[in-house]
Coordinates of C-alpha atoms in Angstrom, one line a residue:
M1 CA 8.6 0.9 -2.8
I2 CA 8.2 -2.3 -0.8
A3 CA 8.0 -2.6 3.0
A4 CA 9.0 -6.2 3.7
L5 CA 9.3 -8.4 6.8
D6 CA 10.9 -11.9 6.4
E7 CA 10.1 -12.1 2.6
E8 CA 13.3 -13.8 1.4
G9 CA 11.3 -16.4 -0.4
A10 CA 9.5 -14.1 -2.8
L11 CA 11.3 -10.8 -2.8
G12 CA 13.9 -11.7 -5.4
T13 CA 11.2 -12.7 -7.9
V14 CA 9.2 -9.5 -7.2
L15 CA 12.2 -7.3 -7.9
E16 CA 13.0 -9.2 -11.1
E17 CA 9.4 -8.5 -12.3
I18 CA 9.5 -4.7 -11.7
P19 CA 9.9 -3.0 -15.1
E20 CA 12.9 -0.7 -15.6
E21 CA 10.6 1.9 -17.1
A22 CA 6.9 2.7 -16.7
C23 CA 4.8 5.5 -18.4
G24 CA 8.0 6.9 -19.9
L25 CA 9.7 7.2 -16.5
A26 CA 12.7 5.3 -15.0
V27 CA 11.8 3.1 -12.1
D28 CA 13.9 2.6 -9.0
A29 CA 13.1 0.0 -6.4
L30 CA 13.3 0.9 -2.7
V31 CA 12.9 -1.9 -0.1
I32 CA 12.3 -1.0 3.6
D33 CA 13.3 -4.1 5.7
D34 CA 11.1 -3.9 8.7
G35 CA 13.4 -5.8 11.1
S36 CA 13.6 -9.1 9.2
T37 CA 15.4 -12.0 10.7
D38 CA 16.1 -13.7 7.4
A39 CA 18.0 -12.6 4.2
T40 CA 15.5 -10.0 3.0
S41 CA 18.0 -7.2 2.9
D42 CA 20.6 -9.2 1.2
I43 CA 18.2 -10.4 -1.5
A44 CA 16.9 -6.8 -2.0
R45 CA 20.4 -5.5 -2.6
A46 CA 21.2 -8.5 -4.9
G47 CA 18.1 -7.6 -6.8
G48 CA 19.3 -4.1 -7.5
A49 CA 17.1 -2.3 -4.9
Y50 CA 18.0 0.5 -2.6
V51 CA 17.6 -0.8 0.9
A52 CA 16.8 0.9 4.3
R53 CA 16.7 -1.4 7.3
L54 CA 14.9 -1.0 10.6
E55 CA 16.8 -2.9 13.3
R56 CA 13.6 -4.1 14.9
N57 CA 10.1 -4.8 13.6
C58 CA 8.3 -1.5 13.9
G59 CA 5.2 -2.2 11.8
H60 CA 4.2 -1.8 8.2
G61 CA 2.9 1.7 8.6
V62 CA 6.2 2.9 10.2
A63 CA 8.2 1.2 7.4
L64 CA 6.1 2.8 4.7
R65 CA 6.5 6.3 6.3
L66 CA 10.2 5.9 6.3
G67 CA 10.1 4.9 2.6
Y68 CA 7.9 7.8 1.8
R69 CA 10.3 10.2 3.5
L70 CA 13.3 8.7 1.7
A71 CA 11.6 8.9 -1.6
R72 CA 10.8 12.6 -1.1
E73 CA 14.3 13.4 0.0
H74 CA 15.8 11.7 -3.0
G75 CA 13.7 13.5 -5.6
A76 CA 11.0 11.0 -6.5
R77 CA 8.0 12.4 -8.4
Y78 CA 5.7 9.4 -7.9
I79 CA 5.6 6.5 -5.5
V80 CA 4.2 3.0 -6.3
T81 CA 3.8 0.6 -3.4
L82 CA 4.0 -3.2 -3.7
D83 CA 4.2 -6.1 -1.2
G84 CA 7.2 -8.4 -1.0
D85 CA 5.2 -11.6 -1.1
G86 CA 4.4 -11.4 -4.9
Q87 CA 0.6 -11.1 -4.5
W88 CA 0.7 -7.9 -6.6
N89 CA 2.1 -8.3 -10.1
P90 CA 4.8 -5.7 -10.8
A91 CA 4.1 -6.1 -14.5
E92 CA 0.8 -4.2 -13.9
L93 CA 2.7 -1.2 -12.4
P94 CA 2.1 0.9 -15.5
V95 CA -1.6 0.3 -15.3
V96 CA -1.8 1.7 -11.8
L97 CA 0.7 4.5 -12.4
E98 CA -0.7 5.8 -15.7
P99 CA -3.7 7.9 -14.4
V100 CA -1.4 9.7 -12.0
V101 CA 1.3 10.4 -14.5
A102 CA -1.3 11.5 -17.0
G103 CA -2.7 14.1 -14.5
E104 CA -6.0 12.4 -14.2
A105 CA -5.6 11.5 -10.5
D106 CA -3.3 12.2 -7.5
F107 CA -3.8 8.7 -6.1
A108 CA -4.5 5.4 -7.9
I109 CA -5.4 2.1 -6.3
G110 CA -5.0 -1.3 -8.0
S111 CA -8.4 -2.9 -7.3
R112 CA -8.8 -6.7 -7.1
V113 CA -12.5 -6.1 -6.9
L114 CA -12.5 -4.5 -10.4
G115 CA -10.0 -7.1 -11.5
A116 CA -9.5 -10.6 -10.0
A117 CA -8.2 -12.4 -6.9
E118 CA -6.6 -15.8 -7.1
T119 CA -6.6 -16.3 -3.4
D120 CA -9.0 -18.8 -1.8
D121 CA -9.6 -17.0 1.6
A122 CA -13.4 -16.4 1.3
F123 CA -13.4 -14.5 4.7
R124 CA -10.9 -11.9 3.6
H125 CA -12.4 -11.6 0.1
A126 CA -15.8 -10.8 1.8
G127 CA -14.0 -8.3 4.1
V128 CA -12.7 -6.4 1.1
H129 CA -16.3 -5.8 0.0
V130 CA -17.5 -4.9 3.5
F131 CA -14.7 -2.4 4.0
G132 CA -15.2 -0.9 0.6
A133 CA -18.9 -0.4 1.4
L134 CA -18.0 1.2 4.8
V135 CA -15.6 3.7 3.3
R136 CA -18.1 4.5 0.5
L137 CA -20.7 5.2 3.2
L138 CA -18.4 7.4 5.3
T139 CA -16.7 9.3 2.5
G140 CA -19.1 9.2 -0.4
S141 CA -16.2 7.9 -2.6
R142 CA -16.6 5.1 -5.2
V143 CA -13.6 3.1 -4.0
T144 CA -14.0 -0.7 -4.0
D145 CA -10.6 -1.9 -2.6
T146 CA -9.6 0.1 0.5
S147 CA -6.9 -2.4 1.7
S148 CA -5.0 -2.9 -1.6
G149 CA -1.3 -2.5 -1.1
F150 CA -0.8 -1.8 -4.9
R151 CA -1.0 2.0 -5.1
A152 CA 0.5 4.9 -7.1
M153 CA 0.5 8.5 -5.9
R154 CA 2.1 11.9 -6.4
V155 CA 4.9 12.1 -3.9
E156 CA 3.4 15.1 -2.1
V157 CA 0.4 13.1 -1.0
T158 CA 2.6 11.3 1.5
E159 CA 3.7 14.6 3.0
T160 CA 0.4 16.3 3.4
V161 CA -1.8 13.4 4.6
R162 CA -1.4 12.7 8.3
Q163 CA -0.2 9.2 9.1
V164 CA 0.2 7.7 12.5
Q165 CA -0.9 4.1 12.2
V166 CA 1.6 1.4 13.0
Q167 CA -0.4 -1.2 11.0
Y168 CA -3.5 -1.1 8.7
Q169 CA -2.2 2.1 7.2
T170 CA -3.8 1.7 3.8
S171 CA -7.2 3.0 4.9
E172 CA -5.6 5.8 6.9
L173 CA -3.7 7.1 3.8
L174 CA -6.8 6.7 1.6
I175 CA -9.3 8.4 3.9
G176 CA -6.8 11.2 4.5
A177 CA -6.2 11.7 0.8
L178 CA -10.0 11.9 0.2
A179 CA -10.4 14.3 3.1
H180 CA -7.7 16.6 1.6
G181 CA -9.5 16.6 -1.7
Y182 CA -7.0 14.5 -3.7
R183 CA -8.4 12.9 -6.8
V184 CA -8.6 9.1 -6.2
V185 CA -9.2 6.5 -8.9
E186 CA -9.0 2.8 -9.2
R187 CA -7.6 0.5 -11.9
P188 CA -8.3 -3.3 -12.2
I189 CA -5.5 -5.6 -11.3
T190 CA -5.1 -9.3 -10.4
M191 CA -4.1 -10.3 -6.9
R192 CA -2.0 -13.5 -7.1
K193 CA -1.5 -16.1 -4.5
R194 CA 1.4 -15.5 -2.1
M195 CA 4.6 -16.9 -3.6
A196 CA 6.2 -17.8 -0.3
G197 CA 6.1 -17.3 3.5
T198 CA 3.1 -16.5 5.6
S199 CA 0.8 -13.5 6.1
K200 CA 1.7 -11.1 8.8
K201 CA -1.8 -9.8 9.3
G202 CA -2.8 -12.2 12.0
H203 CA -6.2 -13.9 12.7
N204 CA -9.0 -12.8 10.3
V205 CA -11.4 -11.7 12.9
L206 CA -8.8 -9.6 14.8
Y207 CA -7.5 -8.1 11.6
G208 CA -11.1 -7.2 10.6
L209 CA -11.8 -5.5 13.9
R210 CA -8.6 -3.6 14.0
Y211 CA -9.0 -2.5 10.4
A212 CA -12.5 -1.3 11.0
R213 CA -11.3 0.7 14.0
V214 CA -8.7 2.4 11.9
V215 CA -11.2 3.2 9.2
V216 CA -13.8 4.8 11.6
G217 CA -11.1 6.4 13.7
T218 CA -9.4 8.1 10.7
W219 CA -12.7 9.3 9.3
A220 CA -13.7 10.8 12.6
R221 CA -10.2 12.4 13.0
E222 CA -10.3 13.9 9.5
R223 CA -13.8 15.3 10.1
R224 CA -12.7 16.8 13.4
D225 CA -9.6 18.4 11.9
R226 CA -11.4 19.9 8.9

């Protein structure tokens, strides 16, 4: 599943790279077009993906929740999320999915910390380590890459974990999954450079502050709700 905003430059290649089968299971591609103003939806359909389009930009978290619901309603057993910019390599999908299909985990994260990152943004690279340490401190987990968009999960995880964030939803889903007692593992992957377009995350400092707020806020909420 890919939530995409104005990713016409890379999306076609990403869809071509998605394997037809992984871990003995047929793979379908679902693209949630989050109000794109370019040809994202047309390219997704041409690439053989199912497409759901939001008429206005609602946010990555909203788009993913729509995708999760559609996946559940149409009988998916597992969900793997990717980005439309090509930074996550679809060829590594079986690596991330395997522990979930094998019953070793309920939720698997593709970790660039355990693997490699080809990006040259030192600030964000440092941020990955900082947020990993923060989540480990708060939850006691051994997770290294809390903001990775390359994840595999049992479909029911998306129904039982509370999700309200418009953006920065990766930490909310992760912390919620840990709070519910779901088994979370990581697998090494390589984060590639963006193939085309520009990042939608905004200025590094603002992104970091907002992401930290979601991490701490979700942790506090889950402790309160337990």
